[in-house]
mmCIF file of C-alpha atoms and ligand atoms in Angstrom:
data_model
loop_
_atom_site.group_PDB
_atom_site.id
_atom_site.type_symbol
_atom_site.label_atom_id
_atom_site.label_comp_id
_atom_site.label_asym_id
_atom_site.label_seq_id
_atom_site.Cartn_x
_atom_site.Cartn_y
_atom_site.Cartn_z
ATOM 1 C CA MET A 1 7.377 -9.764 9.304
ATOM 2 C CA GLN A 2 6.940 -10.864 5.736
ATOM 3 C CA ALA A 3 7.641 -8.493 2.848
ATOM 4 C CA PHE A 4 7.278 -9.305 -0.848
ATOM 5 C CA TYR A 5 9.519 -7.982 -3.610
ATOM 6 C CA ALA A 6 9.809 -8.086 -7.390
ATOM 7 C CA ASP A 7 12.681 -5.686 -8.015
ATOM 8 C CA HIS A 8 14.687 -8.307 -9.911
ATOM 9 C CA PHE A 9 12.141 -7.903 -12.733
ATOM 10 C CA VAL A 10 13.709 -4.673 -13.913
ATOM 11 C CA LEU A 11 11.928 -2.952 -16.711
ATOM 12 C CA PRO A 12 14.292 -1.407 -19.225
ATOM 13 C CA LEU A 13 14.028 2.376 -19.286
ATOM 14 C CA PRO A 14 15.664 4.797 -21.698
ATOM 15 C CA ALA A 15 18.671 6.745 -20.350
ATOM 16 C CA GLY A 16 17.631 9.785 -18.313
ATOM 17 C CA HIS A 17 14.116 8.452 -17.567
ATOM 18 C CA ARG A 18 12.952 10.084 -14.338
ATOM 19 C CA PHE A 19 11.528 6.951 -12.728
ATOM 20 C CA PRO A 20 13.908 5.853 -9.924
ATOM 21 C CA MET A 21 13.920 2.135 -10.695
ATOM 22 C CA ALA A 22 17.064 1.483 -8.636
ATOM 23 C CA LYS A 23 15.425 2.425 -5.336
ATOM 24 C CA TYR A 24 13.559 -0.908 -5.134
ATOM 25 C CA ALA A 25 16.712 -3.024 -5.161
ATOM 26 C CA ARG A 26 18.413 -0.590 -2.802
ATOM 27 C CA LEU A 27 15.582 -0.891 -0.283
ATOM 28 C CA ARG A 28 15.721 -4.687 -0.444
ATOM 29 C CA GLU A 29 19.512 -4.690 0.065
ATOM 30 C CA ARG A 30 19.225 -2.441 3.099
ATOM 31 C CA LEU A 31 16.391 -4.483 4.594
ATOM 32 C CA ALA A 32 18.404 -7.680 4.138
ATOM 33 C CA ARG A 33 21.420 -6.093 5.788
ATOM 34 C CA GLU A 34 19.875 -4.033 8.581
ATOM 35 C CA LEU A 35 16.485 -5.502 9.487
ATOM 36 C CA PRO A 36 16.715 -9.296 9.784
ATOM 37 C CA GLN A 37 13.214 -9.294 11.343
ATOM 38 C CA VAL A 38 11.895 -8.711 7.814
ATOM 39 C CA GLU A 39 11.522 -11.958 5.889
ATOM 40 C CA LEU A 40 11.977 -11.134 2.198
ATOM 41 C CA LEU A 41 9.960 -13.272 -0.219
ATOM 42 C CA GLU A 42 9.649 -13.163 -3.991
ATOM 43 C CA ALA A 43 6.230 -12.003 -5.157
ATOM 44 C CA ARG A 44 4.251 -14.218 -7.470
ATOM 45 C CA PRO A 45 2.505 -12.620 -10.453
ATOM 46 C CA ALA A 46 -1.188 -11.749 -10.164
ATOM 47 C CA SER A 47 -3.296 -13.859 -12.537
ATOM 48 C CA ASP A 48 -5.661 -12.560 -15.235
ATOM 49 C CA GLY A 49 -8.573 -13.595 -13.027
ATOM 50 C CA GLU A 50 -7.261 -11.630 -10.053
ATOM 51 C CA LEU A 51 -6.583 -8.529 -12.160
ATOM 52 C CA ALA A 52 -10.087 -8.832 -13.654
ATOM 53 C CA LEU A 53 -11.590 -8.182 -10.223
ATOM 54 C CA VAL A 54 -10.764 -4.549 -11.035
ATOM 55 C CA HIS A 55 -9.426 -4.212 -14.580
ATOM 56 C CA THR A 56 -11.208 -4.746 -17.879
ATOM 57 C CA PRO A 57 -10.214 -7.843 -19.872
ATOM 58 C CA THR A 58 -9.373 -5.636 -22.886
ATOM 59 C CA TYR A 59 -6.878 -3.598 -20.849
ATOM 60 C CA ILE A 60 -5.316 -6.673 -19.195
ATOM 61 C CA GLU A 61 -4.857 -8.272 -22.610
ATOM 62 C CA ALA A 62 -3.382 -5.121 -24.157
ATOM 63 C CA VAL A 63 -0.810 -4.808 -21.344
ATOM 64 C CA HIS A 64 0.034 -8.490 -21.671
ATOM 65 C CA THR A 65 0.559 -8.404 -25.427
ATOM 66 C CA GLY A 66 2.026 -4.908 -25.703
ATOM 67 C CA THR A 67 -0.819 -3.630 -27.854
ATOM 68 C CA LEU A 68 -1.855 -0.544 -25.907
ATOM 69 C CA PRO A 69 -2.419 2.460 -28.163
ATOM 70 C CA PRO A 70 0.611 4.823 -28.096
ATOM 71 C CA ALA A 71 -1.282 7.517 -26.153
ATOM 72 C CA ALA A 72 -2.276 5.003 -23.458
ATOM 73 C CA GLN A 73 1.310 3.790 -23.225
ATOM 74 C CA ARG A 74 2.550 7.382 -22.908
ATOM 75 C CA GLU A 75 0.073 8.054 -20.113
ATOM 76 C CA ILE A 76 1.597 5.174 -18.124
ATOM 77 C CA GLY A 77 5.016 6.718 -18.678
ATOM 78 C CA PHE A 78 6.951 3.486 -19.290
ATOM 79 C CA PRO A 79 7.796 1.982 -22.668
ATOM 80 C CA TRP A 80 6.237 -1.457 -23.088
ATOM 81 C CA SER A 81 8.393 -4.556 -22.769
ATOM 82 C CA PRO A 82 7.671 -8.108 -21.588
ATOM 83 C CA ALA A 83 9.517 -7.166 -18.368
ATOM 84 C CA MET A 84 7.218 -4.179 -17.840
ATOM 85 C CA ALA A 85 4.135 -6.408 -18.094
ATOM 86 C CA GLU A 86 5.678 -9.015 -15.778
ATOM 87 C CA ARG A 87 6.768 -6.452 -13.203
ATOM 88 C CA ALA A 88 3.282 -4.921 -13.156
ATOM 89 C CA ARG A 89 1.732 -8.315 -12.372
ATOM 90 C CA ARG A 90 4.305 -9.101 -9.679
ATOM 91 C CA SER A 91 3.788 -5.737 -8.042
ATOM 92 C CA VAL A 92 0.085 -6.561 -7.660
ATOM 93 C CA GLY A 93 0.936 -10.098 -6.536
ATOM 94 C CA ALA A 94 3.135 -8.709 -3.753
ATOM 95 C CA THR A 95 0.262 -6.638 -2.362
ATOM 96 C CA LEU A 96 -2.115 -9.614 -2.583
ATOM 97 C CA GLN A 97 0.326 -11.747 -0.637
ATOM 98 C CA ALA A 98 0.968 -9.015 1.939
ATOM 99 C CA CYS A 99 -2.778 -8.571 2.551
ATOM 100 C CA ARG A 100 -3.324 -12.306 2.850
ATOM 101 C CA ARG A 101 -0.468 -12.566 5.312
ATOM 102 C CA ALA A 102 -1.672 -9.605 7.394
ATOM 103 C CA LEU A 103 -5.191 -11.068 7.591
ATOM 104 C CA GLY A 104 -3.960 -14.606 8.167
ATOM 105 C CA GLY A 105 -2.298 -13.899 11.500
ATOM 106 C CA GLY A 106 0.697 -11.772 10.529
ATOM 107 C CA GLY A 107 -1.011 -8.557 11.619
ATOM 108 C CA LEU A 108 1.344 -6.547 9.394
ATOM 109 C CA ALA A 109 2.998 -7.417 6.083
ATOM 110 C CA ALA A 110 4.429 -5.409 3.213
ATOM 111 C CA ASN A 111 5.106 -4.972 -0.471
ATOM 112 C CA LEU A 112 8.514 -3.440 -1.312
ATOM 113 C CA ALA A 113 6.842 -1.759 -4.295
ATOM 114 C CA GLY A 114 3.155 -1.222 -5.144
ATOM 115 C CA GLY A 115 0.884 1.695 -4.374
ATOM 116 C CA THR A 116 0.072 2.170 -8.062
ATOM 117 C CA HIS A 117 -2.944 4.304 -7.280
ATOM 118 C CA HIS A 118 -3.300 6.240 -10.539
ATOM 119 C CA ALA A 119 -4.347 3.118 -12.477
ATOM 120 C CA CYS A 120 -8.068 2.846 -13.312
ATOM 121 C CA ALA A 121 -10.098 -0.139 -14.487
ATOM 122 C CA ASP A 122 -9.366 0.412 -18.165
ATOM 123 C CA LYS A 123 -6.129 2.408 -18.235
ATOM 124 C CA GLY A 124 -2.864 3.138 -16.507
ATOM 125 C CA SER A 125 -1.349 6.510 -15.649
ATOM 126 C CA GLY A 126 1.618 8.153 -13.918
ATOM 127 C CA PHE A 127 3.922 5.081 -13.676
ATOM 128 C CA CYS A 128 0.956 2.913 -12.584
ATOM 129 C CA VAL A 129 -0.116 -0.030 -14.751
ATOM 130 C CA PHE A 130 -2.490 -2.016 -12.510
ATOM 131 C CA ASN A 131 -4.005 -0.821 -9.228
ATOM 132 C CA ASP A 132 -2.532 -3.219 -6.670
ATOM 133 C CA ALA A 133 -4.451 -1.976 -3.620
ATOM 134 C CA ALA A 134 -7.762 -2.135 -5.489
ATOM 135 C CA VAL A 135 -7.165 -5.678 -6.756
ATOM 136 C CA ALA A 136 -6.035 -6.737 -3.273
ATOM 137 C CA ALA A 137 -9.110 -5.230 -1.603
ATOM 138 C CA ARG A 138 -11.432 -7.078 -3.960
ATOM 139 C CA LEU A 139 -9.561 -10.382 -3.744
ATOM 140 C CA MET A 140 -9.439 -10.287 0.066
ATOM 141 C CA GLN A 141 -13.178 -9.609 0.091
ATOM 142 C CA ALA A 142 -13.760 -12.646 -2.160
ATOM 143 C CA GLU A 143 -11.522 -14.893 -0.054
ATOM 144 C CA HIS A 144 -13.144 -13.653 3.145
ATOM 145 C CA ALA A 145 -16.629 -14.285 1.736
ATOM 146 C CA ARG A 146 -15.706 -17.845 0.875
ATOM 147 C CA ALA A 147 -14.174 -18.582 4.281
ATOM 148 C CA ASN A 148 -16.564 -16.612 6.539
ATOM 149 C CA ARG A 149 -19.862 -16.547 4.697
ATOM 150 C CA ALA A 150 -21.868 -15.844 7.837
ATOM 151 C CA ARG A 151 -19.768 -12.892 8.987
ATOM 152 C CA GLY A 152 -20.635 -10.488 6.206
ATOM 153 C CA MET A 153 -18.503 -8.537 3.776
ATOM 154 C CA LEU A 154 -14.885 -7.701 4.592
ATOM 155 C CA ARG A 155 -14.640 -3.918 4.701
ATOM 156 C CA VAL A 156 -11.352 -2.432 3.578
ATOM 157 C CA ALA A 157 -9.886 1.003 4.315
ATOM 158 C CA ILE A 158 -7.323 2.236 1.798
ATOM 159 C CA VAL A 159 -5.267 4.894 3.587
ATOM 160 C CA ASP A 160 -3.333 6.661 0.845
ATOM 161 C CA LEU A 161 -0.639 8.996 2.189
ATOM 162 C CA ASP A 162 1.341 9.223 -1.019
ATOM 163 C CA VAL A 163 1.635 12.930 -1.829
ATOM 164 C CA HIS A 164 -0.293 12.478 -5.081
ATOM 165 C CA GLN A 165 -4.030 11.893 -5.010
ATOM 166 C CA GLY A 166 -5.207 8.278 -5.350
ATOM 167 C CA ASN A 167 -7.455 9.162 -8.286
ATOM 168 C CA GLY A 168 -7.547 5.668 -9.823
ATOM 169 C CA THR A 169 -8.474 4.043 -6.514
ATOM 170 C CA ALA A 170 -11.115 6.712 -5.867
ATOM 171 C CA ARG A 171 -12.715 6.121 -9.225
ATOM 172 C CA ILE A 172 -12.656 2.313 -8.938
ATOM 173 C CA PHE A 173 -14.468 2.388 -5.574
ATOM 174 C CA ALA A 174 -16.676 5.430 -6.234
ATOM 175 C CA HIS A 175 -19.871 3.409 -5.879
ATOM 176 C CA ASP A 176 -18.634 0.735 -3.489
ATOM 177 C CA ASP A 177 -19.527 1.250 0.189
ATOM 178 C CA SER A 178 -17.438 -1.747 1.282
ATOM 179 C CA VAL A 179 -14.130 0.039 0.562
ATOM 180 C CA PHE A 180 -13.278 3.406 2.105
ATOM 181 C CA THR A 181 -10.778 5.523 0.189
ATOM 182 C CA LEU A 182 -8.863 8.142 2.173
ATOM 183 C CA SER A 183 -6.296 10.317 0.412
ATOM 184 C CA LEU A 184 -4.092 13.032 1.928
ATOM 185 C CA HIS A 185 -2.291 14.809 -0.890
ATOM 186 C CA GLY A 186 -0.821 18.009 -2.209
ATOM 187 C CA ALA A 187 -3.590 20.241 -3.551
ATOM 188 C CA LYS A 188 -1.424 21.563 -6.386
ATOM 189 C CA ASN A 189 0.202 18.274 -7.345
ATOM 190 C CA PHE A 190 -0.502 15.628 -9.999
ATOM 191 C CA PRO A 191 -3.145 14.495 -10.894
ATOM 192 C CA PHE A 192 -4.527 17.899 -11.763
ATOM 193 C CA ARG A 193 -8.035 16.533 -12.265
ATOM 194 C CA LYS A 194 -8.729 14.667 -9.047
ATOM 195 C CA GLU A 195 -11.434 12.063 -8.511
ATOM 196 C CA PRO A 196 -13.523 12.256 -5.336
ATOM 197 C CA SER A 197 -12.371 9.752 -2.692
ATOM 198 C CA ASP A 198 -14.592 8.937 0.286
ATOM 199 C CA LEU A 199 -12.391 11.417 2.140
ATOM 200 C CA ASP A 200 -9.924 13.789 0.483
ATOM 201 C CA VAL A 201 -7.614 16.066 2.427
ATOM 202 C CA GLU A 202 -5.781 18.662 0.360
ATOM 203 C CA LEU A 203 -2.537 20.072 1.699
ATOM 204 C CA PRO A 204 -0.894 23.336 0.651
ATOM 205 C CA ASP A 205 2.589 23.544 -0.862
ATOM 206 C CA GLY A 206 5.253 23.662 1.827
ATOM 207 C CA CYS A 207 3.080 21.881 4.419
ATOM 208 C CA GLY A 208 5.261 20.838 7.392
ATOM 209 C CA ASP A 209 5.150 18.169 10.086
ATOM 210 C CA ALA A 210 2.702 19.752 12.538
ATOM 211 C CA GLU A 211 0.128 20.767 9.951
ATOM 212 C CA TYR A 212 0.359 17.383 8.240
ATOM 213 C CA LEU A 213 0.050 15.311 11.411
ATOM 214 C CA ASP A 214 -2.892 17.389 12.553
ATOM 215 C CA ALA A 215 -4.647 16.823 9.201
ATOM 216 C CA LEU A 216 -3.927 13.096 9.435
ATOM 217 C CA GLU A 217 -5.363 12.911 12.939
ATOM 218 C CA ARG A 218 -8.579 14.603 11.892
ATOM 219 C CA ALA A 219 -8.830 12.398 8.800
ATOM 220 C CA LEU A 220 -8.475 9.189 10.819
ATOM 221 C CA GLU A 221 -11.114 10.438 13.248
ATOM 222 C CA GLU A 222 -13.525 11.205 10.454
ATOM 223 C CA MET A 223 -12.916 7.883 8.742
ATOM 224 C CA GLU A 224 -13.603 6.132 12.020
ATOM 225 C CA ARG A 225 -16.923 7.952 12.395
ATOM 226 C CA ARG A 226 -18.003 6.843 8.934
ATOM 227 C CA PHE A 227 -16.500 3.384 8.438
ATOM 228 C CA GLU A 228 -15.522 0.236 10.320
ATOM 229 C CA PRO A 229 -12.829 -1.665 8.413
ATOM 230 C CA GLY A 230 -11.594 -5.229 8.835
ATOM 231 C CA LEU A 231 -8.399 -4.602 6.861
ATOM 232 C CA VAL A 232 -6.227 -1.539 6.234
ATOM 233 C CA ILE A 233 -4.115 -1.110 3.110
ATOM 234 C CA TYR A 234 -1.645 1.696 3.748
ATOM 235 C CA LEU A 235 0.127 3.516 0.913
ATOM 236 C CA ALA A 236 3.186 4.803 2.760
ATOM 237 C CA GLY A 237 4.449 7.072 -0.020
ATOM 238 C CA ALA A 238 7.840 8.631 0.729
ATOM 239 C CA ASP A 239 7.126 11.654 -1.468
ATOM 240 C CA PRO A 240 5.712 14.048 1.183
ATOM 241 C CA HIS A 241 9.343 14.222 2.443
ATOM 242 C CA GLU A 242 11.077 17.585 2.121
ATOM 243 C CA GLY A 243 13.845 16.039 0.006
ATOM 244 C CA ASP A 244 11.450 14.889 -2.702
ATOM 245 C CA ARG A 245 11.709 16.349 -6.204
ATOM 246 C CA LEU A 246 7.990 16.054 -6.929
ATOM 247 C CA GLY A 247 6.333 16.264 -3.514
ATOM 248 C CA ARG A 248 6.116 20.029 -2.816
ATOM 249 C CA LEU A 249 5.587 19.328 0.912
ATOM 250 C CA LYS A 250 8.145 19.751 3.703
ATOM 251 C CA LEU A 251 7.910 16.788 6.051
ATOM 252 C CA THR A 252 11.114 15.943 7.912
ATOM 253 C CA PHE A 253 12.356 12.398 8.558
ATOM 254 C CA ASP A 254 10.839 12.666 12.043
ATOM 255 C CA GLY A 255 7.537 13.870 10.626
ATOM 256 C CA MET A 256 7.416 10.983 8.150
ATOM 257 C CA GLU A 257 8.156 8.523 10.919
ATOM 258 C CA ALA A 258 5.460 10.040 13.147
ATOM 259 C CA ARG A 259 3.027 9.718 10.246
ATOM 260 C CA ASP A 260 3.770 5.985 9.809
ATOM 261 C CA ARG A 261 3.585 5.412 13.550
ATOM 262 C CA ARG A 262 0.224 7.158 13.791
ATOM 263 C CA VAL A 263 -1.330 4.990 11.064
ATOM 264 C CA MET A 264 0.147 1.770 12.419
ATOM 265 C CA ASP A 265 -0.794 2.627 15.982
ATOM 266 C CA TRP A 266 -4.312 3.503 14.907
ATOM 267 C CA ALA A 267 -4.655 0.079 13.250
ATOM 268 C CA TRP A 268 -2.969 -1.775 16.123
ATOM 269 C CA THR A 269 -5.143 -0.314 18.885
ATOM 270 C CA ARG A 270 -8.172 -1.531 16.911
ATOM 271 C CA ARG A 271 -6.461 -4.861 16.101
ATOM 272 C CA LEU A 272 -6.873 -4.204 12.390
ATOM 273 C CA PRO A 273 -4.544 -6.178 10.113
ATOM 274 C CA LEU A 274 -2.524 -3.768 7.978
ATOM 275 C CA ALA A 275 -0.693 -4.329 4.701
ATOM 276 C CA PHE A 276 1.582 -1.499 3.595
ATOM 277 C CA VAL A 277 3.042 -0.668 0.223
ATOM 278 C CA MET A 278 5.733 1.835 -0.717
ATOM 279 C CA ALA A 279 4.053 3.981 -3.414
ATOM 280 C CA GLY A 280 5.987 7.078 -4.580
ATOM 281 C CA GLY A 281 9.326 8.544 -3.586
ATOM 282 C CA TYR A 282 11.460 10.659 -5.901
ATOM 283 C CA GLY A 283 14.163 12.048 -3.680
ATOM 284 C CA THR A 284 16.726 14.397 -5.177
ATOM 285 C CA ASP A 285 18.992 12.052 -3.249
ATOM 286 C CA MET A 286 17.648 8.527 -3.739
ATOM 287 C CA ASP A 287 19.182 7.456 -0.439
ATOM 288 C CA ALA A 288 16.874 9.878 1.380
ATOM 289 C CA THR A 289 13.832 8.178 -0.179
ATOM 290 C CA VAL A 290 15.152 4.763 0.806
ATOM 291 C CA GLN A 291 15.850 6.087 4.318
ATOM 292 C CA VAL A 292 12.220 7.195 4.679
ATOM 293 C CA GLN A 293 11.146 3.721 3.584
ATOM 294 C CA MET A 294 13.587 2.005 5.948
ATOM 295 C CA ASN A 295 12.094 4.025 8.795
ATOM 296 C CA THR A 296 8.625 2.818 7.757
ATOM 297 C CA TYR A 297 9.867 -0.777 8.037
ATOM 298 C CA ARG A 298 11.494 -0.155 11.421
ATOM 299 C CA THR A 299 8.210 1.145 12.796
ATOM 300 C CA ALA A 300 6.276 -1.704 11.200
ATOM 301 C CA VAL A 301 8.579 -4.311 12.728
ATOM 302 C CA GLN A 302 7.747 -2.925 16.192
ATOM 303 C CA TYR A 303 4.004 -3.237 15.613
ATOM 304 C CA HIS A 304 4.455 -6.658 14.064
ATOM 305 C CA GLY A 305 6.216 -7.683 17.280
ATOM 306 C CA ARG A 306 3.193 -6.521 19.277
ATOM 307 C CA TRP A 307 0.877 -8.553 17.059
ATOM 308 C CA GLN A 308 3.000 -11.635 17.473
ATOM 309 C CA SER A 309 3.250 -11.400 21.264
ATOM 310 C CA SER A 310 -0.496 -10.798 21.537
ATOM 311 C CA THR A 311 -1.133 -13.850 19.330
ATOM 312 C CA THR A 312 1.126 -15.932 21.572
ATOM 313 C CA VAL A 313 -0.773 -14.734 24.651
ATOM 314 C CA MET A 314 -4.106 -15.520 23.003
ATOM 315 C CA THR A 315 -2.943 -18.980 21.922
ATOM 316 C CA ALA A 316 -1.676 -19.712 25.432
ATOM 317 C CA ALA A 317 -4.962 -18.485 26.943
ATOM 318 C CA THR A 318 -6.954 -20.661 24.558
ATOM 319 C CA ALA A 319 -4.758 -23.661 25.353
ATOM 320 C CA SER A 320 -5.113 -23.220 29.129
ATOM 321 C CA GLY A 321 -8.885 -22.718 28.704
ATOM 322 C CA ALA A 322 -9.087 -25.984 26.797
ATOM 323 C CA MET A 323 -7.038 -27.677 29.501
ATOM 324 C CA ARG A 324 -9.425 -26.538 32.240
ATOM 325 C CA TRP A 325 -12.354 -27.751 30.240
ATOM 326 C CA HIS A 326 -10.757 -31.169 29.844
ATOM 327 C CA ASN A 327 -9.953 -31.373 33.545
ATOM 328 C CA SER A 328 -13.482 -30.516 34.606
ATOM 329 C CA ALA A 329 -15.156 -32.739 32.008
ATOM 330 C CA PRO A 330 -16.817 -35.899 33.364
HETATM 331 ZN ZN1 ZN B 401 3.303 9.884 -5.378
#
């Protein structure tokens, strides 16, 4: 299974900054050591043209040149530096590549970062500069339209299980019926002014495994009644975990794993390609956050294996079908 990373573009943060930058490298090290089934590839940067599928040219330019007004920079929460701008582009690039890989026969693929769902068309917010899932959805739709003109628009479901609401994504796709935005999030958590997604599920503080998994089940059922996707982008945020500083929910490791398995199983049984991204995770103990993410990869590797063996079976069936045709041909 391919997974794209950009953690070697480290953006310099002042001492004591609460963003856990080190977790990205730690996740990559553990994947390299413990899950050899994951092929780690460097992400390329998203281009201006790709970003402009979602973001305004003025905003893209201001991020590139470091000329955002101070208030806009503060809302992102990172100081500007060339490395910050580069990392933001690579983080989008990783999601683009993961989606392309998932659609192109991989079945599942991943971004070791991404899930920057608070970013809107013309501004960033809450550690999110560009909205990777939104750009990826639009680019995959454009690529699909070019390759499969007769088969209609690619419909994309963005399943956002980060504990914070995907307000940027919701706003970007507010009037776009070809992308379904689903967000399960803490009712009392950031952002305090939420944007309406196609389906929002608000969870109370202290929500545990059973309540969460039940809400997820009902949300997937409702999405299925209303929408038929051709691609799933899954924001597998680690911050609903009970060890998270910001999450306010109480999911155990087992609950988090059951959550990932439910989403991946849902996609697999419908043979929907799925790209997943890591989104938030602010564990009091950073190793707990990375452990949640490692578990997400372990589950994903199992479903990727199913995709690959089903592709092999299909290829073999096609080959034997072709053989019979040749044998019976005059
Ligand atoms: Zn979050």
